[in-house]
XYZ file of C-alpha atoms in Angstrom:
573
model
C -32.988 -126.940 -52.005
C -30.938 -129.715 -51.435
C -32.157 -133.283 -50.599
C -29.967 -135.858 -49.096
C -30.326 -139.465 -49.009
C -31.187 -141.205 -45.634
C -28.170 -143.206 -45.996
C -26.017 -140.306 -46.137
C -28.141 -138.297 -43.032
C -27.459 -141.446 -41.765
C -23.839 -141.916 -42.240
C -23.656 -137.823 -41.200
C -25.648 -138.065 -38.096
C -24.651 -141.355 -36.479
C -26.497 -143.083 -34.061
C -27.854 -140.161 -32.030
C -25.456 -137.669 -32.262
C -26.490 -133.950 -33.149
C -23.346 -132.665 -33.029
C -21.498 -134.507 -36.105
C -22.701 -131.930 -38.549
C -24.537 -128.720 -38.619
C -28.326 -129.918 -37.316
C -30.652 -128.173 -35.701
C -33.506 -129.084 -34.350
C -36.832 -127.328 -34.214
C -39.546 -129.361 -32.420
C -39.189 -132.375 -29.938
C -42.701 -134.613 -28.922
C -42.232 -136.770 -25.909
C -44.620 -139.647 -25.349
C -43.819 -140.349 -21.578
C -45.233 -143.367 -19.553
C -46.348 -142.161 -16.063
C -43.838 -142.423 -13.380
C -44.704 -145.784 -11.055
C -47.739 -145.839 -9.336
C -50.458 -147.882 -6.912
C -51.987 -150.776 -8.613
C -55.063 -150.166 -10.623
C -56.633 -153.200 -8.311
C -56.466 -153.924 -4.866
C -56.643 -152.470 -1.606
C -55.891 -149.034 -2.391
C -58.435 -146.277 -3.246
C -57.047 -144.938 -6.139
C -53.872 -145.295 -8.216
C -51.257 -143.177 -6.980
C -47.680 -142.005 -8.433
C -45.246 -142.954 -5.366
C -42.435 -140.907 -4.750
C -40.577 -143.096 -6.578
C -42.700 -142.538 -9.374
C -41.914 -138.667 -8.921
C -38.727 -139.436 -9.092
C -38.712 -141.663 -12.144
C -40.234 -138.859 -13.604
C -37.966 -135.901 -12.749
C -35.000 -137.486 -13.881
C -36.793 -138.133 -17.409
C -37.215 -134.289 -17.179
C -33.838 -133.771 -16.433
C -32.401 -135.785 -19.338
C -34.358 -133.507 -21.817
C -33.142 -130.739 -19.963
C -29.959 -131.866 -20.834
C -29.944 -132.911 -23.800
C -32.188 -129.471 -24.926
C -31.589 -126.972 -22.842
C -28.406 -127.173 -20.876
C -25.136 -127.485 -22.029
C -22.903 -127.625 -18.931
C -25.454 -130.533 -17.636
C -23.656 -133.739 -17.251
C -25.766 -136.269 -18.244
C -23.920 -139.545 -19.926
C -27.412 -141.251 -20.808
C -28.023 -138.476 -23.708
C -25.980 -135.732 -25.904
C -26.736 -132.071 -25.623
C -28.893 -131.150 -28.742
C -30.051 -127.501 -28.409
C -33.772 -126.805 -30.176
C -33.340 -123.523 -32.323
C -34.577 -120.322 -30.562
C -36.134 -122.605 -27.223
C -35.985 -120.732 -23.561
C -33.415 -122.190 -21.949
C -33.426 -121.015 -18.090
C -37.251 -120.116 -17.980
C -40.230 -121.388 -19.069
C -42.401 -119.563 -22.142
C -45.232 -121.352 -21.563
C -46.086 -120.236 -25.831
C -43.297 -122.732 -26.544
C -44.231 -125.794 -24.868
C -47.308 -127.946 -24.918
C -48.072 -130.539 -22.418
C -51.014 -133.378 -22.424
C -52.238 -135.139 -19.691
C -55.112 -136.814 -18.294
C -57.007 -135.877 -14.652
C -56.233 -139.114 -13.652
C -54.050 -138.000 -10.102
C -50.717 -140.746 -11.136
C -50.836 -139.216 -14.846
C -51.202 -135.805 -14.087
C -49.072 -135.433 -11.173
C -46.506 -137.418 -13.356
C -46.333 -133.856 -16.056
C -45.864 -132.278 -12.674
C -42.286 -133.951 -11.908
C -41.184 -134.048 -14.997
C -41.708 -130.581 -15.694
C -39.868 -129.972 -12.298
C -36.961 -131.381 -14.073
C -37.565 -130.060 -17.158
C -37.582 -126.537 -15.863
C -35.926 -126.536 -12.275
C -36.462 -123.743 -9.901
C -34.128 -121.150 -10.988
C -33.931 -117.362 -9.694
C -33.113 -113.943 -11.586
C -34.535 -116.019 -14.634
C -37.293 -114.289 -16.221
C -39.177 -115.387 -19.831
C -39.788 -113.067 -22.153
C -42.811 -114.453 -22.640
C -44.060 -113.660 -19.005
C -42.433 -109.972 -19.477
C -39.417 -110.765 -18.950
C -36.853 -108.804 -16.226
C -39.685 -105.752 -16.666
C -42.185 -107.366 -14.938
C -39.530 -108.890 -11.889
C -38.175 -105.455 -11.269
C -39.528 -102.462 -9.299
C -38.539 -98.889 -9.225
C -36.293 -99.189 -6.407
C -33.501 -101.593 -8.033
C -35.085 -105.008 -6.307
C -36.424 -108.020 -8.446
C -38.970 -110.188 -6.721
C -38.594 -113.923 -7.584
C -40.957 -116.867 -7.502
C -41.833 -118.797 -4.439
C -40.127 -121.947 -3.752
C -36.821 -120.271 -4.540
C -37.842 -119.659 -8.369
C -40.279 -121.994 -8.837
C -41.435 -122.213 -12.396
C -44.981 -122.641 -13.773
C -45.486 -125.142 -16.521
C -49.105 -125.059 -18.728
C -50.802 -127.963 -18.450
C -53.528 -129.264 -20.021
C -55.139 -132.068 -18.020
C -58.170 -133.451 -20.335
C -61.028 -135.678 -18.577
C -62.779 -138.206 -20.400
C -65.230 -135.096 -21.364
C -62.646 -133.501 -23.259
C -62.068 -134.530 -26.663
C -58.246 -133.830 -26.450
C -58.311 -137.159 -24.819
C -58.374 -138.999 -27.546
C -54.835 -138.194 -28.471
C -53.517 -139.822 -24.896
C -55.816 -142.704 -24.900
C -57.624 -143.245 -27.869
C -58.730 -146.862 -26.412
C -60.555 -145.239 -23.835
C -64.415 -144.686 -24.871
C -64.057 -146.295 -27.623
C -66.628 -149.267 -28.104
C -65.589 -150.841 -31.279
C -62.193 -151.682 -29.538
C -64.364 -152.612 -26.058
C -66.492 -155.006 -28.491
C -63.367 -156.556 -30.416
C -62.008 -157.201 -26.325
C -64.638 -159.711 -26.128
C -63.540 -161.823 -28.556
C -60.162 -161.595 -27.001
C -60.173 -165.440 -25.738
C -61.127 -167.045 -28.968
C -57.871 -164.971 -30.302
C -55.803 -168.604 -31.448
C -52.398 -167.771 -29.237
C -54.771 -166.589 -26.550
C -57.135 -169.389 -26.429
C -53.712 -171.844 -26.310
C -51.870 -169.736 -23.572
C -55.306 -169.501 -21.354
C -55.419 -173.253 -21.138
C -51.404 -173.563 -20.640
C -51.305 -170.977 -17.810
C -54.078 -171.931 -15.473
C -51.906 -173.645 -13.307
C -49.462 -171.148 -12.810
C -51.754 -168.370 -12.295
C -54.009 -170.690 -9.835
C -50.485 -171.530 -7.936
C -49.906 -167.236 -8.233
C -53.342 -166.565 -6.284
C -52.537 -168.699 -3.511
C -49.360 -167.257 -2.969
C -50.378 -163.717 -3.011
C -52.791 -162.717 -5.720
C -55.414 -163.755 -3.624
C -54.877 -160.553 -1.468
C -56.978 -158.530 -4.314
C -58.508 -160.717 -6.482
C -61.145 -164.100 -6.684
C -59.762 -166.895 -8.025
C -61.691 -166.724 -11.006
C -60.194 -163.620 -12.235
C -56.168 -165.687 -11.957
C -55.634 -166.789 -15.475
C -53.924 -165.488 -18.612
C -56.989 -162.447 -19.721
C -56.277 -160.599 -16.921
C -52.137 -161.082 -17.351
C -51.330 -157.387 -17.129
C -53.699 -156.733 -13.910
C -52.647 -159.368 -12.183
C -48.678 -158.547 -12.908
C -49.515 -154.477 -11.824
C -50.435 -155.419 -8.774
C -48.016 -158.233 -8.149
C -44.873 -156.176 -8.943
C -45.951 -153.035 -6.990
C -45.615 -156.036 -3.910
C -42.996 -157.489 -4.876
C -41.161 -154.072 -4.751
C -42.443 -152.726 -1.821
C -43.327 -155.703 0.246
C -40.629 -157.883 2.403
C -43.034 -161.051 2.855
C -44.113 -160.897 -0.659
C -40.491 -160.744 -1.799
C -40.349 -163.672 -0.005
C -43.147 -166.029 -0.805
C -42.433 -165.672 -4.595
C -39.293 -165.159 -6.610
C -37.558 -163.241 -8.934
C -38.185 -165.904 -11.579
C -41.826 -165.898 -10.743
C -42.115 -162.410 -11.501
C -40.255 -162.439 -14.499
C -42.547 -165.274 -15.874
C -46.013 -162.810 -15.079
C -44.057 -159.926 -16.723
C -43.907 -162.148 -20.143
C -47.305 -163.315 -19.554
C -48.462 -159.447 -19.537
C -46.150 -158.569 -21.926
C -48.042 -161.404 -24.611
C -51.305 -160.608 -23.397
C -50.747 -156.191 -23.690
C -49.223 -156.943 -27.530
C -52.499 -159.085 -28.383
C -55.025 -156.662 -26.432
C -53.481 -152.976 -27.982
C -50.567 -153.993 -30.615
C -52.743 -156.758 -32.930
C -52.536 -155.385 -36.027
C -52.905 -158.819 -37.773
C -56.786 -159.387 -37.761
C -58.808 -160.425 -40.723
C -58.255 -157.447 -43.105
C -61.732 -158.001 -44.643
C -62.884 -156.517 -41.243
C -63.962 -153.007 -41.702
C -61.625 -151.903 -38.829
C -58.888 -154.460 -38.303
C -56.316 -151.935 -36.805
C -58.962 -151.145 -33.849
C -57.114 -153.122 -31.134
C -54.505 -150.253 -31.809
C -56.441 -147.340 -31.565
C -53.997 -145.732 -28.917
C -51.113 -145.553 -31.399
C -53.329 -144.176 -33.965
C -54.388 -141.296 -32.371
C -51.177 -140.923 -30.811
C -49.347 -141.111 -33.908
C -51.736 -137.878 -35.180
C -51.085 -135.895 -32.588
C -47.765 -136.401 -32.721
C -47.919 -134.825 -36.767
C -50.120 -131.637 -35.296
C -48.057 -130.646 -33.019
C -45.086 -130.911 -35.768
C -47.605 -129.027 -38.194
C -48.063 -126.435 -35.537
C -44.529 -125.746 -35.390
C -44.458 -125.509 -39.224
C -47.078 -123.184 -39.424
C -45.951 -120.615 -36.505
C -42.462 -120.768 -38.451
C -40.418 -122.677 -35.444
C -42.097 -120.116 -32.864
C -44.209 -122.245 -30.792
C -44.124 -126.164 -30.497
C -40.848 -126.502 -29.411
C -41.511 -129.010 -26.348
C -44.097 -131.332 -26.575
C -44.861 -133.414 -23.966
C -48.225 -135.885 -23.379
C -48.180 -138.448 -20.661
C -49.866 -141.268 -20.537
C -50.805 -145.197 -20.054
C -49.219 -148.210 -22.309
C -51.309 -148.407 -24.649
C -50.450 -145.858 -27.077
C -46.850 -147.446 -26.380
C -47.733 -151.315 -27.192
C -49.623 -150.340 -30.435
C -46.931 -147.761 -32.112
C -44.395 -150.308 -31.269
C -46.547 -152.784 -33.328
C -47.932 -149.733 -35.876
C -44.165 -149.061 -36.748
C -43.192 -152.470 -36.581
C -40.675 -151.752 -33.628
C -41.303 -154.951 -32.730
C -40.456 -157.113 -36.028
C -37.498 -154.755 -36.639
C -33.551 -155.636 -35.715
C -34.560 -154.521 -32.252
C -37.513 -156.665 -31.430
C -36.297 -157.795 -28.200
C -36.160 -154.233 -26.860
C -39.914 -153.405 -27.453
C -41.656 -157.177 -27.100
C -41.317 -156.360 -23.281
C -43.777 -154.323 -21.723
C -42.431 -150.651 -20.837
C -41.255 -149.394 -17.642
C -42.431 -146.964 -15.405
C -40.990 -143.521 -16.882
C -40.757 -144.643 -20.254
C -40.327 -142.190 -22.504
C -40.692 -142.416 -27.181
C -39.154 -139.070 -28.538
C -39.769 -137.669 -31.929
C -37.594 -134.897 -33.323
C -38.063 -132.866 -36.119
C -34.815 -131.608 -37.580
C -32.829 -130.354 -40.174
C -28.942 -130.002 -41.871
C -26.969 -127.071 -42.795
C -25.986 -123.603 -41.129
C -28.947 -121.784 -42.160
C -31.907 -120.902 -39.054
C -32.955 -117.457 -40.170
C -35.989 -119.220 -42.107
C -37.838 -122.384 -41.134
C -36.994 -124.701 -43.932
C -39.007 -126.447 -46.228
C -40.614 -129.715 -45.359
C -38.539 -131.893 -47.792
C -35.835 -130.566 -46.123
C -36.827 -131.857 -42.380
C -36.296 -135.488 -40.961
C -37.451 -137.186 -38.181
C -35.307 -139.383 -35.608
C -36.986 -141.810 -32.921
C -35.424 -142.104 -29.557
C -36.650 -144.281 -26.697
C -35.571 -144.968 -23.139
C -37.282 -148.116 -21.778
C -37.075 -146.500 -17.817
C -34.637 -144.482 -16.101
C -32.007 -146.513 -14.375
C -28.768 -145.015 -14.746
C -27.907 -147.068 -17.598
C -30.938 -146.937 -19.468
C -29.776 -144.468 -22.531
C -31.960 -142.883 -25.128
C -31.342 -144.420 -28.035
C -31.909 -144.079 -31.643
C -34.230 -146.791 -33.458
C -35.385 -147.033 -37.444
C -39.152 -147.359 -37.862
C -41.146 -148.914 -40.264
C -38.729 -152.129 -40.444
C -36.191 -149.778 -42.096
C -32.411 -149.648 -41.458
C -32.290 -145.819 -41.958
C -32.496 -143.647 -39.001
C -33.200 -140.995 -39.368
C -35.769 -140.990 -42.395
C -37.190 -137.791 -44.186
C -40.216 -136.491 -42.864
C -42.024 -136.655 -46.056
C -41.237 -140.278 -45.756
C -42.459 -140.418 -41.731
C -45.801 -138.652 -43.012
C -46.569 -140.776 -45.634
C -46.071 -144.161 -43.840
C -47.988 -142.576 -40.280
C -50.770 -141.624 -42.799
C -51.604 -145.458 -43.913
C -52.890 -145.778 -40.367
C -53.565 -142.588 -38.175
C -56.796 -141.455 -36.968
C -56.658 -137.800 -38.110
C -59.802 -135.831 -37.133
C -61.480 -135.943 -33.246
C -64.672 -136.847 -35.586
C -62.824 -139.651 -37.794
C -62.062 -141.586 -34.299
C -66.129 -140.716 -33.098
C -67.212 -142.447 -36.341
C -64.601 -145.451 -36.522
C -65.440 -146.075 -33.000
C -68.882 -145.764 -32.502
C -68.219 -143.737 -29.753
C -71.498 -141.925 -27.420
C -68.633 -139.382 -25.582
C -70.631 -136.183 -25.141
C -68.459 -134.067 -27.773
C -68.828 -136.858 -29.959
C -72.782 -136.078 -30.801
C -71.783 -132.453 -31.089
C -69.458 -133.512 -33.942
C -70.442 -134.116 -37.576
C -71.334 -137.348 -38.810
C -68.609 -137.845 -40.935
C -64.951 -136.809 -40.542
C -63.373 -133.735 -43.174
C -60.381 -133.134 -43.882
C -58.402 -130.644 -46.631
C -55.513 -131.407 -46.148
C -52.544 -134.428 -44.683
C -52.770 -131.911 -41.475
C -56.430 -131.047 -41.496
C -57.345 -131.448 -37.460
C -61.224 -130.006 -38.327
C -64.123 -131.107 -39.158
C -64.948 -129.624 -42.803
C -63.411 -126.637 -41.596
C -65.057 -126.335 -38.432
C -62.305 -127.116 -34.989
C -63.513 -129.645 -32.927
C -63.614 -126.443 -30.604
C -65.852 -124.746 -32.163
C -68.217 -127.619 -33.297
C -68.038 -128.310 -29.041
C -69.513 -124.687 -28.816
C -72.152 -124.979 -31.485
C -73.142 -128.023 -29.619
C -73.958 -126.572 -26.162
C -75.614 -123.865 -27.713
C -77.909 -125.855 -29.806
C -78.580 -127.953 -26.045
C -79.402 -124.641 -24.615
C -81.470 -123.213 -27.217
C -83.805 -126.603 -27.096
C -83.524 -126.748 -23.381
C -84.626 -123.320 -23.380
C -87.373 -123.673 -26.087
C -89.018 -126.205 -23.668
C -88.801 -124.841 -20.356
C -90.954 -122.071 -22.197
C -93.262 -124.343 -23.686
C -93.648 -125.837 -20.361
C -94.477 -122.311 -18.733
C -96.856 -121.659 -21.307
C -98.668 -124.820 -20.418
C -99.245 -124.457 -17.144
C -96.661 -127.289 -16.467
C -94.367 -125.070 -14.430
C -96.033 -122.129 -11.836
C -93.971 -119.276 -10.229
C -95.870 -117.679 -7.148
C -94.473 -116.109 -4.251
C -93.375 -118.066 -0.423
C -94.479 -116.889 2.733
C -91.599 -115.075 4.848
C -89.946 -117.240 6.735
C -89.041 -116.465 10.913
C -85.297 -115.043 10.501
C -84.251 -118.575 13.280
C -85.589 -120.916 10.918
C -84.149 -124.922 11.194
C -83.206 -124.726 7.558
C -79.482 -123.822 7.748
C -77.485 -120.498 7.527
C -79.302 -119.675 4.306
C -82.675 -120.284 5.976
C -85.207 -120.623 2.743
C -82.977 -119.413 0.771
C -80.613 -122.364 1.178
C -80.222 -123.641 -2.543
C -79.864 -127.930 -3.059
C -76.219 -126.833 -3.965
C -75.394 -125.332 -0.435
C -72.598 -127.116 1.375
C -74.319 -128.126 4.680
C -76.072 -130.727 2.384
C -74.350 -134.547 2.444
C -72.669 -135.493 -0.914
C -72.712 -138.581 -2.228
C -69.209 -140.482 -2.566
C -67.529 -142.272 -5.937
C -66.653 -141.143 -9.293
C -65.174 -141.625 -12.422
C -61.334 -143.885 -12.596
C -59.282 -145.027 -14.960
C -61.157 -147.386 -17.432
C -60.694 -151.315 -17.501
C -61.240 -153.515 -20.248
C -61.190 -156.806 -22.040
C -61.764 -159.153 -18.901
C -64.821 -161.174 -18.962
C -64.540 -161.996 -15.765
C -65.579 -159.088 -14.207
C -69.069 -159.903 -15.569
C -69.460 -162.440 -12.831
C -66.447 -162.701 -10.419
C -66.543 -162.829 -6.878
C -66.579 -159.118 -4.995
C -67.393 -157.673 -8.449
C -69.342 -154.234 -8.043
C -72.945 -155.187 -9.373
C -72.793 -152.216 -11.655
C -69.539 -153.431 -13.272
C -70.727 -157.442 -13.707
C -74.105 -157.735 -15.536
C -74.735 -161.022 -15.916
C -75.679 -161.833 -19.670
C -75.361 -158.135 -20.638
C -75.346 -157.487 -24.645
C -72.503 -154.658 -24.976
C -74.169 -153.992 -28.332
C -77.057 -152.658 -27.442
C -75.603 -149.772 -25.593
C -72.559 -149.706 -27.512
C -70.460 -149.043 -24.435
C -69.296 -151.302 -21.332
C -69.991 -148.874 -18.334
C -67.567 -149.737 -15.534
C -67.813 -147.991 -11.962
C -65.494 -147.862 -9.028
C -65.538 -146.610 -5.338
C -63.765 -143.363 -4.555
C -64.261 -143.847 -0.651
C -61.227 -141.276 -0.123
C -63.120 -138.221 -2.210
C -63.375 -135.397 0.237
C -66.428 -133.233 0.554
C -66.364 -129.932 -0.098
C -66.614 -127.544 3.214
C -68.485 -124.080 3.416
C -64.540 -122.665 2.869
C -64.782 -123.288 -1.092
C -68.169 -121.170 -0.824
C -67.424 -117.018 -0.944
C -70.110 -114.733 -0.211
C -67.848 -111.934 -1.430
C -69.354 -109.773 -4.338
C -72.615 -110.121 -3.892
C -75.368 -108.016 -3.572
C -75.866 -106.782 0.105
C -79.205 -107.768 1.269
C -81.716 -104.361 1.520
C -83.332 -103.016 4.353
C -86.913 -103.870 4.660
C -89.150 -100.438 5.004
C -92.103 -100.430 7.334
């Protein structure tokens, strides 16, 4: 085994280039910002990706494409560096993971980029699927996809019941970074920028943030909202372009910028605190999935974990930038700025020399950091050192040691350290175990399987007290009357079950979570649910939040099918 230097990968590699010297590379995770979207406030019903947004995001996937999968692709943002044994024409859905939340703008942003990833292509066939065997048919002809080859990418789209959510947003659910929010405004640089700023945000709502929000909500705490909705106007709207300007904008984006780094990227609270990293809980967690899916690769020898994608929101991006100290570093001014739509951090997990029979040993791996702040033709992905190093890349002993001082290994470790009441949290151990730098259970139980121990526990007790309850007279079977076969009560007559669709559903649901504005306690328009007035967020341990779904369609008597059940038998007289 031979161990070289960082300064001499370094000097080997260059800035970027996989093609200097013999490297291969076996595993790629890509952090991707959703594509643009609808404003999280306003007059819109939910946020959206635009077609612009789908855009955004299929040419991210086609830059990976190029620089992993196709050679002859001309792409000058990016150099072609091929990932050792990867599908290159069809998906094998065993060799790529991909993350994503249910949220319609985040999931429908894996969609496009996986378009571009893995373009519709014909007389393509994984082997993973069964290859050309299962295309072909006795008679010499190969069926194809629909959609001229379409091709089917995995996904796995996590709600906020799922506990692989915590990997794409750890902030979310999380009440010890909720509670540290609400000191947010006695935060010293916040407390002096809220007083500075009240006249340009009060001059702001008159000119147009007014449209969505009361006047109490336009000052510095809500920087970020405010400049979400203010851009998506300023780039789609022709009077708004014109009753504010460029400059204007530019000023909001450094506002949100200031305000994003202090809400999800302060890692510079009293360290006596038992958590003082909380306000960067989304770079934690993202930072440990980022090391599983590299461990998975390890483990499986190179044979699965080639691609990893997760999409998601910018908070995992503001806190690894301030985690890594991206934004102390030589390149500060490139990630003090908020993202841009279509973002994209890549990790890659590679090694030097001609040998790829055998996966090689860890000390003999290194990991490189790319990032391409949006996807304008000259937007490049670049190399950057972490850790305020000037070595890029660095060993991956080295990347694993310095990720350790701060990640949030275990599903159960981020339960405990945020005093989180998710529903897979209680089904979780009290206390987070780990064997290992790559343990991912919880003293050697997955946080699968502790999820299925859970529900079956529910059941038993659920169970154990419906019977008690029968036993005590508390709940009586006995047998209806017939009904007349034309009763009033609906197709099912008295059969009809409360879950039959010719009953009226209730409208609303769950939507992407907002935090840290006090304001919304008491502002003007504010759903009562969302503003309680005087409301101690310790005594729940979680700020419960609640908007209007007005759009959500009910579901018609179509998504109902009688078919394979039990025909009904005739009656004998």
């Amino acid at each position: 085994m031979v161990v070289l230097s960082p300064i001499v990968v370094s000097l080997l590699i260059g800035a970027g280039s996989a093609q200097a010297v013999d490297e291969h590379i076996w595993s790629s995770v890509a952090w991707v910002l959703h594509g643009e979207r609808t404003p999280l406030w306003g007059p819109y019903p939910q946020p959206a990706l635009t077609p612009w947004g789908a855009q955004q995001m299929f040419s991210q996937g086609s830059l990976l494409r190029a620089r992993y999968l196709d050679q002859d692709k001309d792409e000058p943002n990016t150099e072609y560096a091929p990932i050792v044994g990867i599908e290159r024409n069809a998906i094998d859905n065993s060799q790529l993971n991909i993350l994503t939340s249910t949220e319609q703008f985040l999931a429908a942003s894996a969609q496009a980029f996986s378009q571009g990833l893995y373009p519709p292509i014909t007389q393509a066939f994984s082997n993973g699927s069964g290859g050309m065997d299962a295309a072909a048919f006795p008679n010499g002809s190969i069926a194809n996809y629909p959609l001229g080859g379409y091709q089917y990418a995995n996904t796995r789209t996590a709600s906020n019941l799922d506990f692989e959510s915590v990997w794409i947003g750890g902030h979310l659910g999380c009440t010890a970074y909720t509670e540290s929010l609400l000191n947010f405004r006695n935060d010293d640089i916040v407390a002096i920028l809220y007083n500075n700023t009240k006249n340009f945000y009060q001059n702001m709502w008159r000119l147009v943030l007014h449209e969505a929000f009361p006047s109490s909500m336009a000052n510095f705490a809500n920087a970020w909202l405010l400049w979400d909705y203010a851009s998506f106007r300023y780039n789609h709207n022709n009077a708004t372009r014109e009753t504010i300007t460029a400059g204007e904008m530019s000023i909001m984006a450094r506002f949100a910028s200031t305000e994003q780094r202090n809400k999800n990227g302060n890692i510079t609270l009293d360290s006596n605190r038992d958590n003082a990293l909380i306000r960067a809980i989304a770079g934690r967690t993202m930072a440990a999935k980022t090391l599983a899916w590299f461990k998975e690769n390890m483990r499986m020898g190179g044979a699965t974990s080639k691609i990893n994608l997760a999409f998601t929101t910018i908070e995992p991006f503001v806190a690894w930038f301030a985690l890594s100290e991206l934004v102390i570093g030589e390149h500060a001014a490139e990630f003090k700025p908020l993202p841009e739509p279509g973002a994209m951090m890549v990790f890659e997990l590679f090694s030097i020399g001609t040998n790829v029979s055998e996966y090689p040993d860890p000390h003999d791996l290194y990991i490189r950091f790319l990032y391409r702040n949006g996807t304008d033709q000259d937007d490049k992905l670049t190399t950057y050192a972490l850790f305020n190093s000037t070595e890029s890349p660095i060993p991956f002993t080295t990347f694993l040691s310095a990720v350790q001082r701060f990640h949030v290994s275990t599903v159960s470790e981020w339960c405990n350290l945020c005093g989180s009441v998710a529903l897979f949290c209680s089904s979780l151990k009290s206390r987070a175990g780990s064997s290992g730098p790559f343990s991912g259970g919880i003293n050697g139980v997955s946080p699968v399987v502790a999820g299925v121990v859970g529900a079956a526990v529910t059941l038993a007790v659920a169970g154990l007290i419906f019977l008690l309850a029968v036993m005590l007279g508390a709940i009586r079977f006995h047998r209806g009357e017939p009904k007349a076969r034309n009763s009033t009560l609906g197709f099912k007559g008295a059969e009809r079950m409360a879950s039959d669709t010719d009953l009226a559903y209730a409208k609303g649901g769950a939507r992407h979570e907002r935090t840290g504005s006090w304001e919304l306690r008491g502002g003007k328009g504010v759903d009562k649910e969302t503003a309680v007035e005087g409301q101690d967020p310790t005594s729940t341990g979680v700020t419960i939040q609640s908007r209007d779904l007005t759009n959500r369609k009910n579901i018609d008597d179509d998504a109902i099918s009688e078919f394979g059940q039990t025909p009904v038998k005739p009656r004998e007289f």
